[in-house]
Structure formats: C-alpha cells, structure tokens
Amino acid sequence: MIIHKSVSLADQVFERLESDILTGKYQRGEILTELKLCQELGVSRTPVREALRRLEQEHIIEECGKGMLVLSITPEDAENIYNIRKRIEGLAASACARCITDAQLQELQEIVELQEFYAKKRDAEKIKAMDSEFHQKIYKYSGSTVFYDTLVPLHKKIQKFRKTSLMDKSRAKSSTAEHRRVFEAIAAHDPAAAEKAMVEHVCKAQKHLEEMEAIQQTEAD
C-alpha cells in the first residue's frame, strides 16, 4: 500500500477498503479480520480498526463475532440509491447552471471531452472515472455543500454497478451523450433544461441496470 503523507493513514486505509468492497474485491458474505487486513495492506492495527469502524457506520460491513461481515451494496440498495438520485441530482444540476463560473465550465467541458475520448477507446475504467468526476464537479459547482455531501457517497456506493453498466458499449456511448446534453444545458445557464437532462440521465442509467439484472436473472433460471 502506497502511503500519502498529506492524507492520514486511517483515511487511506478507509478509502482503500471502501473501494475494495464497493468494487467487489471483497464479496458480500466474506469475513474481514484486522489481522488479515494488516497483512494485506502492510499497516498496523490502529488505522485498520479505525477504518473498519467507519465502514460499519456506513453500513457496508457489520460485526459478526468472527470479524467484520461484508454487506456491500445489493441490487435493491442500488435501486433505492437511483430513486434518491432522481429526486435530488436534477436540483444540483439546476443550481449548478445558475452559478457556475467560466473557469468551472471549462473544467466540466474537459471532463466531457475526455469521457467521449475514452468511450471511443472502450476503456470502461477510465469512462467510470470521468463519470464520477463529471457528477462530483456538478455537485461541487452547485454552490451547496448539502448536495455534495449527500450525493458523493451515494454515487460512490454504486460504483460496481456503474462499471458493469459502462462496460456495455452502447450504454457507455449513450451515457457520454447524456453527459454532453447536461453540460450544454449548464453552459447555457438554463436551470430547467439542466435539471431535465440530469433526471433523464439518471433514469436511463437506472433502466439499463434493471434490464441487465433481468437478463442475469433469466440466465440464472
């Protein structure tokens, strides 16, 4: 594990474990112990213990007697998260359209262009990274810490589902085009159009996830 001195060790361990759980490295039902994690990460028990405590507060893991049981995020959890995002994220885009600066618009445009580039390359990991960056910038540029603090954790929690979805070439292309429409509405400083474009984007992402789950269920049966 690479140590970044500008960020506390406990924070680094938390972020690493959170990402490993939410991306599926540690599967639902797996048991994590302090000793196992200390050996894997090459750190002492104190930062691991602190990270596990925070993950438990996030309801990603829970105490089970033998260690910490991985809960991860279920498809039902993801559905609830998308339903919440549909109601809030449009408001964040609307607020962003009202107060974004020219410099911030330039940053947002660069992210959209990078996502378009990676979509052509079919690089799912980079597309997901740009997707996260795009949404987080909008939350940040909305001018409200409430939007940012509420939406960033929700967006992170469904990253495994987002990556799987964006590995689909057609969805990656559609998602990128939807981001372009959101950006254009924000660039035009049109709050109503920005809200509509963002809500449509989240709805389409949710619909694609539901279609994927239905296919997987059919194949399992």
PDB file of C-alpha atoms in Angstrom:
ATOM      1  CA  MET A   1       0.000   0.000   0.000  1.00  0.00           C
ATOM      2  CA  ILE A   2       1.394   3.405  -1.041  1.00  0.00           C
ATOM      3  CA  ILE A   3       1.390   5.910   1.813  1.00  0.00           C
ATOM      4  CA  HIS A   4       0.483   9.525   1.018  1.00  0.00           C
ATOM      5  CA  LYS A   5       1.655  11.650   3.925  1.00  0.00           C
ATOM      6  CA  SER A   6      -0.733  14.512   3.153  1.00  0.00           C
ATOM      7  CA  VAL A   7      -3.656  12.209   3.977  1.00  0.00           C
ATOM      8  CA  SER A   8      -3.904  10.399   7.316  1.00  0.00           C
ATOM      9  CA  LEU A   9      -3.107   6.683   7.263  1.00  0.00           C
ATOM     10  CA  ALA A  10      -6.542   5.869   8.687  1.00  0.00           C
ATOM     11  CA  ASP A  11      -8.185   7.815   5.839  1.00  0.00           C
ATOM     12  CA  GLN A  12      -6.085   5.998   3.246  1.00  0.00           C
ATOM     13  CA  VAL A  13      -6.951   2.601   4.710  1.00  0.00           C
ATOM     14  CA  PHE A  14     -10.639   3.549   4.822  1.00  0.00           C
ATOM     15  CA  GLU A  15     -10.671   4.694   1.187  1.00  0.00           C
ATOM     16  CA  ARG A  16      -8.820   1.580   0.046  1.00  0.00           C
ATOM     17  CA  LEU A  17     -11.125  -0.809   1.902  1.00  0.00           C
ATOM     18  CA  GLU A  18     -14.245   1.092   0.878  1.00  0.00           C
ATOM     19  CA  SER A  19     -13.208   0.896  -2.777  1.00  0.00           C
ATOM     20  CA  ASP A  20     -12.284  -2.802  -2.495  1.00  0.00           C
ATOM     21  CA  ILE A  21     -15.695  -3.596  -1.013  1.00  0.00           C
ATOM     22  CA  LEU A  22     -17.759  -1.429  -3.355  1.00  0.00           C
ATOM     23  CA  THR A  23     -15.981  -2.676  -6.480  1.00  0.00           C
ATOM     24  CA  GLY A  24     -16.442  -6.304  -5.459  1.00  0.00           C
ATOM     25  CA  LYS A  25     -12.911  -7.347  -4.476  1.00  0.00           C
ATOM     26  CA  TYR A  26     -14.380  -8.385  -1.128  1.00  0.00           C
ATOM     27  CA  GLN A  27     -17.651 -10.136  -1.817  1.00  0.00           C
ATOM     28  CA  ARG A  28     -20.865  -9.936   0.162  1.00  0.00           C
ATOM     29  CA  GLY A  29     -20.722 -12.509   2.984  1.00  0.00           C
ATOM     30  CA  GLU A  30     -16.925 -12.507   3.223  1.00  0.00           C
ATOM     31  CA  ILE A  31     -15.424 -12.040   6.684  1.00  0.00           C
ATOM     32  CA  LEU A  32     -12.637  -9.495   7.191  1.00  0.00           C
ATOM     33  CA  THR A  33     -10.341  -9.567  10.204  1.00  0.00           C
ATOM     34  CA  GLU A  34      -7.931  -6.947  11.476  1.00  0.00           C
ATOM     35  CA  LEU A  35      -5.002  -9.354  11.180  1.00  0.00           C
ATOM     36  CA  LYS A  36      -5.803 -10.294   7.582  1.00  0.00           C
ATOM     37  CA  LEU A  37      -6.149  -6.667   6.532  1.00  0.00           C
ATOM     38  CA  CYS A  38      -2.984  -5.587   8.360  1.00  0.00           C
ATOM     39  CA  GLN A  39      -1.040  -8.245   6.465  1.00  0.00           C
ATOM     40  CA  GLU A  40      -2.593  -7.333   3.118  1.00  0.00           C
ATOM     41  CA  LEU A  41      -2.098  -3.580   3.499  1.00  0.00           C
ATOM     42  CA  GLY A  42       1.177  -3.619   5.427  1.00  0.00           C
ATOM     43  CA  VAL A  43      -0.068  -1.338   8.202  1.00  0.00           C
ATOM     44  CA  SER A  44      -0.646  -1.590  11.944  1.00  0.00           C
ATOM     45  CA  ARG A  45      -3.948  -2.466  13.587  1.00  0.00           C
ATOM     46  CA  THR A  46      -4.832   1.081  14.690  1.00  0.00           C
ATOM     47  CA  PRO A  47      -5.646   2.548  11.226  1.00  0.00           C
ATOM     48  CA  VAL A  48      -7.338  -0.699  10.199  1.00  0.00           C
ATOM     49  CA  ARG A  49      -9.505  -0.665  13.320  1.00  0.00           C
ATOM     50  CA  GLU A  50     -10.473   2.968  12.675  1.00  0.00           C
ATOM     51  CA  ALA A  51     -11.277   2.238   9.028  1.00  0.00           C
ATOM     52  CA  LEU A  52     -13.453  -0.746   9.958  1.00  0.00           C
ATOM     53  CA  ARG A  53     -15.330   1.373  12.473  1.00  0.00           C
ATOM     54  CA  ARG A  54     -16.110   3.951   9.789  1.00  0.00           C
ATOM     55  CA  LEU A  55     -17.144   1.278   7.293  1.00  0.00           C
ATOM     56  CA  GLU A  56     -19.514  -0.149   9.895  1.00  0.00           C
ATOM     57  CA  GLN A  57     -21.049   3.316  10.345  1.00  0.00           C
ATOM     58  CA  GLU A  58     -21.534   3.419   6.561  1.00  0.00           C
ATOM     59  CA  HIS A  59     -23.425   0.071   6.835  1.00  0.00           C
ATOM     60  CA  ILE A  60     -21.018  -1.555   4.374  1.00  0.00           C
ATOM     61  CA  ILE A  61     -19.833  -4.109   6.942  1.00  0.00           C
ATOM     62  CA  GLU A  62     -21.142  -5.379  10.299  1.00  0.00           C
ATOM     63  CA  GLU A  63     -19.754  -7.204  13.334  1.00  0.00           C
ATOM     64  CA  CYS A  64     -20.402 -10.949  13.199  1.00  0.00           C
ATOM     65  CA  GLY A  65     -18.321 -12.354  16.070  1.00  0.00           C
ATOM     66  CA  LYS A  66     -15.583 -13.817  13.869  1.00  0.00           C
ATOM     67  CA  GLY A  67     -14.709 -10.444  12.384  1.00  0.00           C
ATOM     68  CA  MET A  68     -16.480  -7.973  10.132  1.00  0.00           C
ATOM     69  CA  LEU A  69     -19.032  -9.328   7.658  1.00  0.00           C
ATOM     70  CA  VAL A  70     -19.052  -7.667   4.233  1.00  0.00           C
ATOM     71  CA  LEU A  71     -22.520  -6.378   3.366  1.00  0.00           C
ATOM     72  CA  SER A  72     -21.600  -4.405   0.242  1.00  0.00           C
ATOM     73  CA  ILE A  73     -24.451  -2.927  -1.814  1.00  0.00           C
ATOM     74  CA  THR A  74     -27.288  -5.126  -3.055  1.00  0.00           C
ATOM     75  CA  PRO A  75     -29.282  -4.560  -6.263  1.00  0.00           C
ATOM     76  CA  GLU A  76     -32.147  -3.431  -4.025  1.00  0.00           C
ATOM     77  CA  ASP A  77     -29.844  -0.883  -2.370  1.00  0.00           C
ATOM     78  CA  ALA A  78     -28.773   0.338  -5.812  1.00  0.00           C
ATOM     79  CA  GLU A  79     -32.405   0.771  -6.858  1.00  0.00           C
ATOM     80  CA  ASN A  80     -33.099   2.887  -3.776  1.00  0.00           C
ATOM     81  CA  ILE A  81     -29.991   4.972  -4.429  1.00  0.00           C
ATOM     82  CA  TYR A  82     -31.075   5.644  -8.018  1.00  0.00           C
ATOM     83  CA  ASN A  83     -34.544   6.642  -6.808  1.00  0.00           C
ATOM     84  CA  ILE A  84     -32.992   9.128  -4.395  1.00  0.00           C
ATOM     85  CA  ARG A  85     -30.632  10.471  -7.063  1.00  0.00           C
ATOM     86  CA  LYS A  86     -33.552  11.053  -9.458  1.00  0.00           C
ATOM     87  CA  ARG A  87     -35.109  13.381  -6.903  1.00  0.00           C
ATOM     88  CA  ILE A  88     -32.001  15.282  -5.862  1.00  0.00           C
ATOM     89  CA  GLU A  89     -29.463  15.261  -8.660  1.00  0.00           C
ATOM     90  CA  GLY A  90     -31.625  17.294 -11.013  1.00  0.00           C
ATOM     91  CA  LEU A  91     -31.790  20.015  -8.372  1.00  0.00           C
ATOM     92  CA  ALA A  92     -27.998  20.018  -8.125  1.00  0.00           C
ATOM     93  CA  ALA A  93     -27.668  20.415 -11.899  1.00  0.00           C
ATOM     94  CA  SER A  94     -30.216  23.228 -11.853  1.00  0.00           C
ATOM     95  CA  ALA A  95     -28.301  25.047  -9.122  1.00  0.00           C
ATOM     96  CA  CYS A  96     -25.043  24.462 -10.990  1.00  0.00           C
ATOM     97  CA  ALA A  97     -26.477  26.064 -14.144  1.00  0.00           C
ATOM     98  CA  ARG A  98     -27.315  29.180 -12.170  1.00  0.00           C
ATOM     99  CA  CYS A  99     -23.962  29.779 -10.504  1.00  0.00           C
ATOM    100  CA  ILE A 100     -21.177  28.002 -12.428  1.00  0.00           C
ATOM    101  CA  THR A 101     -18.259  30.186 -13.499  1.00  0.00           C
ATOM    102  CA  ASP A 102     -16.490  30.264 -16.872  1.00  0.00           C
ATOM    103  CA  ALA A 103     -13.419  28.564 -15.384  1.00  0.00           C
ATOM    104  CA  GLN A 104     -15.580  25.811 -13.886  1.00  0.00           C
ATOM    105  CA  LEU A 105     -17.364  25.351 -17.211  1.00  0.00           C
ATOM    106  CA  GLN A 106     -14.006  24.831 -18.877  1.00  0.00           C
ATOM    107  CA  GLU A 107     -13.146  22.086 -16.378  1.00  0.00           C
ATOM    108  CA  LEU A 108     -16.514  20.418 -16.922  1.00  0.00           C
ATOM    109  CA  GLN A 109     -16.100  20.564 -20.693  1.00  0.00           C
ATOM    110  CA  GLU A 110     -12.673  18.915 -20.481  1.00  0.00           C
ATOM    111  CA  ILE A 111     -14.170  16.058 -18.458  1.00  0.00           C
ATOM    112  CA  VAL A 112     -16.930  15.515 -21.036  1.00  0.00           C
ATOM    113  CA  GLU A 113     -14.401  15.519 -23.865  1.00  0.00           C
ATOM    114  CA  LEU A 114     -12.197  13.018 -22.045  1.00  0.00           C
ATOM    115  CA  GLN A 115     -15.165  10.729 -21.468  1.00  0.00           C
ATOM    116  CA  GLU A 116     -16.021  10.928 -25.166  1.00  0.00           C
ATOM    117  CA  PHE A 117     -12.419  10.000 -25.982  1.00  0.00           C
ATOM    118  CA  TYR A 118     -12.411   7.013 -23.624  1.00  0.00           C
ATOM    119  CA  ALA A 119     -15.825   5.899 -24.870  1.00  0.00           C
ATOM    120  CA  LYS A 120     -14.354   5.584 -28.363  1.00  0.00           C
ATOM    121  CA  LYS A 121     -11.477   3.579 -26.858  1.00  0.00           C
ATOM    122  CA  ARG A 122     -13.975   1.425 -24.910  1.00  0.00           C
ATOM    123  CA  ASP A 123     -11.973   1.940 -21.728  1.00  0.00           C
ATOM    124  CA  ALA A 124     -14.610   1.176 -19.060  1.00  0.00           C
ATOM    125  CA  GLU A 125     -12.357   2.027 -16.114  1.00  0.00           C
ATOM    126  CA  LYS A 126     -11.483   5.479 -17.487  1.00  0.00           C
ATOM    127  CA  ILE A 127     -15.092   6.119 -18.523  1.00  0.00           C
ATOM    128  CA  LYS A 128     -16.206   5.349 -14.962  1.00  0.00           C
ATOM    129  CA  ALA A 129     -13.543   7.669 -13.575  1.00  0.00           C
ATOM    130  CA  MET A 130     -14.694  10.503 -15.843  1.00  0.00           C
ATOM    131  CA  ASP A 131     -18.308   9.725 -14.977  1.00  0.00           C
ATOM    132  CA  SER A 132     -17.521  10.126 -11.274  1.00  0.00           C
ATOM    133  CA  GLU A 133     -15.560  13.310 -11.916  1.00  0.00           C
ATOM    134  CA  PHE A 134     -18.379  14.810 -14.008  1.00  0.00           C
ATOM    135  CA  HIS A 135     -21.041  14.251 -11.378  1.00  0.00           C
ATOM    136  CA  GLN A 136     -18.854  15.333  -8.475  1.00  0.00           C
ATOM    137  CA  LYS A 137     -17.939  18.583 -10.236  1.00  0.00           C
ATOM    138  CA  ILE A 138     -21.623  19.369 -10.724  1.00  0.00           C
ATOM    139  CA  TYR A 139     -22.330  18.695  -7.048  1.00  0.00           C
ATOM    140  CA  LYS A 140     -19.391  20.923  -6.109  1.00  0.00           C
ATOM    141  CA  TYR A 141     -20.252  23.730  -8.519  1.00  0.00           C
ATOM    142  CA  SER A 142     -23.883  23.765  -7.387  1.00  0.00           C
ATOM    143  CA  GLY A 143     -22.738  26.091  -4.625  1.00  0.00           C
ATOM    144  CA  SER A 144     -24.257  23.850  -1.939  1.00  0.00           C
ATOM    145  CA  THR A 145     -22.288  21.576   0.360  1.00  0.00           C
ATOM    146  CA  VAL A 146     -25.563  19.779   1.087  1.00  0.00           C
ATOM    147  CA  PHE A 147     -25.780  18.499  -2.488  1.00  0.00           C
ATOM    148  CA  TYR A 148     -22.113  17.487  -2.440  1.00  0.00           C
ATOM    149  CA  ASP A 149     -22.184  15.752   0.950  1.00  0.00           C
ATOM    150  CA  THR A 150     -25.408  13.903   0.097  1.00  0.00           C
ATOM    151  CA  LEU A 151     -24.715  12.813  -3.461  1.00  0.00           C
ATOM    152  CA  VAL A 152     -20.998  11.937  -3.495  1.00  0.00           C
ATOM    153  CA  PRO A 153     -21.362   8.989  -1.047  1.00  0.00           C
ATOM    154  CA  LEU A 154     -24.400   7.677  -2.951  1.00  0.00           C
ATOM    155  CA  HIS A 155     -22.586   7.840  -6.273  1.00  0.00           C
ATOM    156  CA  LYS A 156     -19.578   6.020  -4.802  1.00  0.00           C
ATOM    157  CA  LYS A 157     -21.687   3.235  -3.323  1.00  0.00           C
ATOM    158  CA  ILE A 158     -22.979   2.079  -6.705  1.00  0.00           C
ATOM    159  CA  GLN A 159     -19.618   2.150  -8.493  1.00  0.00           C
ATOM    160  CA  LYS A 160     -19.623  -1.627  -9.076  1.00  0.00           C
ATOM    161  CA  PHE A 161     -22.990  -1.370 -10.846  1.00  0.00           C
ATOM    162  CA  ARG A 162     -21.871   1.692 -12.792  1.00  0.00           C
ATOM    163  CA  LYS A 163     -18.709   0.000 -14.016  1.00  0.00           C
ATOM    164  CA  THR A 164     -20.607  -3.107 -15.122  1.00  0.00           C
ATOM    165  CA  SER A 165     -23.115  -0.922 -16.938  1.00  0.00           C
ATOM    166  CA  LEU A 166     -20.462   1.207 -18.644  1.00  0.00           C
ATOM    167  CA  MET A 167     -18.685  -1.909 -19.912  1.00  0.00           C
ATOM    168  CA  ASP A 168     -21.643  -2.206 -22.266  1.00  0.00           C
ATOM    169  CA  LYS A 169     -20.527  -0.315 -25.394  1.00  0.00           C
ATOM    170  CA  SER A 170     -23.986   1.038 -26.212  1.00  0.00           C
ATOM    171  CA  ARG A 171     -24.583   2.253 -22.646  1.00  0.00           C
ATOM    172  CA  ALA A 172     -21.151   3.885 -22.478  1.00  0.00           C
ATOM    173  CA  LYS A 173     -21.938   5.763 -25.696  1.00  0.00           C
ATOM    174  CA  SER A 174     -25.405   6.773 -24.502  1.00  0.00           C
ATOM    175  CA  SER A 175     -24.168   7.872 -21.081  1.00  0.00           C
ATOM    176  CA  THR A 176     -21.494  10.037 -22.678  1.00  0.00           C
ATOM    177  CA  ALA A 177     -24.064  11.691 -24.957  1.00  0.00           C
ATOM    178  CA  GLU A 178     -26.330  12.300 -21.949  1.00  0.00           C
ATOM    179  CA  HIS A 179     -23.449  13.991 -20.123  1.00  0.00           C
ATOM    180  CA  ARG A 180     -22.913  16.210 -23.164  1.00  0.00           C
ATOM    181  CA  ARG A 181     -26.578  17.314 -23.019  1.00  0.00           C
ATOM    182  CA  VAL A 182     -26.328  18.053 -19.303  1.00  0.00           C
ATOM    183  CA  PHE A 183     -23.167  20.069 -19.899  1.00  0.00           C
ATOM    184  CA  GLU A 184     -24.721  22.068 -22.744  1.00  0.00           C
ATOM    185  CA  ALA A 185     -27.712  22.990 -20.585  1.00  0.00           C
ATOM    186  CA  ILE A 186     -25.421  24.063 -17.752  1.00  0.00           C
ATOM    187  CA  ALA A 187     -23.214  26.025 -20.178  1.00  0.00           C
ATOM    188  CA  ALA A 188     -26.331  27.814 -21.411  1.00  0.00           C
ATOM    189  CA  HIS A 189     -27.139  28.691 -17.784  1.00  0.00           C
ATOM    190  CA  ASP A 190     -30.559  27.089 -18.251  1.00  0.00           C
ATOM    191  CA  PRO A 191     -31.579  25.631 -14.848  1.00  0.00           C
ATOM    192  CA  ALA A 192     -34.761  23.943 -16.119  1.00  0.00           C
ATOM    193  CA  ALA A 193     -33.009  22.270 -19.058  1.00  0.00           C
ATOM    194  CA  ALA A 194     -30.104  21.175 -16.846  1.00  0.00           C
ATOM    195  CA  GLU A 195     -32.467  19.608 -14.319  1.00  0.00           C
ATOM    196  CA  LYS A 196     -34.430  17.806 -17.040  1.00  0.00           C
ATOM    197  CA  ALA A 197     -31.287  16.490 -18.744  1.00  0.00           C
ATOM    198  CA  MET A 198     -29.827  15.224 -15.479  1.00  0.00           C
ATOM    199  CA  VAL A 199     -33.026  13.488 -14.364  1.00  0.00           C
ATOM    200  CA  GLU A 200     -33.312  11.808 -17.777  1.00  0.00           C
ATOM    201  CA  HIS A 201     -29.693  10.665 -17.490  1.00  0.00           C
ATOM    202  CA  VAL A 202     -30.202   9.082 -14.062  1.00  0.00           C
ATOM    203  CA  CYS A 203     -33.482   7.467 -15.179  1.00  0.00           C
ATOM    204  CA  LYS A 204     -31.800   5.900 -18.223  1.00  0.00           C
ATOM    205  CA  ALA A 205     -28.924   4.640 -16.083  1.00  0.00           C
ATOM    206  CA  GLN A 206     -31.396   3.025 -13.693  1.00  0.00           C
ATOM    207  CA  LYS A 207     -33.411   1.494 -16.533  1.00  0.00           C
ATOM    208  CA  HIS A 208     -30.273  -0.030 -18.047  1.00  0.00           C
ATOM    209  CA  LEU A 209     -29.316  -1.521 -14.678  1.00  0.00           C
ATOM    210  CA  GLU A 210     -32.783  -3.054 -14.327  1.00  0.00           C
ATOM    211  CA  GLU A 211     -32.544  -4.538 -17.831  1.00  0.00           C
ATOM    212  CA  MET A 212     -29.151  -6.047 -17.011  1.00  0.00           C
ATOM    213  CA  GLU A 213     -30.495  -7.570 -13.808  1.00  0.00           C
ATOM    214  CA  ALA A 214     -33.462  -9.057 -15.680  1.00  0.00           C
ATOM    215  CA  ILE A 215     -31.115 -10.661 -18.215  1.00  0.00           C
ATOM    216  CA  GLN A 216     -28.892 -12.055 -15.468  1.00  0.00           C
ATOM    217  CA  GLN A 217     -31.930 -13.455 -13.653  1.00  0.00           C
ATOM    218  CA  THR A 218     -33.191 -15.123 -16.828  1.00  0.00           C
ATOM    219  CA  GLU A 219     -29.778 -16.678 -17.453  1.00  0.00           C
ATOM    220  CA  ALA A 220     -29.630 -17.905 -13.839  1.00  0.00           C
ATOM    221  CA  ASP A 221     -33.054 -19.539 -14.158  1.00  0.00           C
TER     222      ASP A 221
END
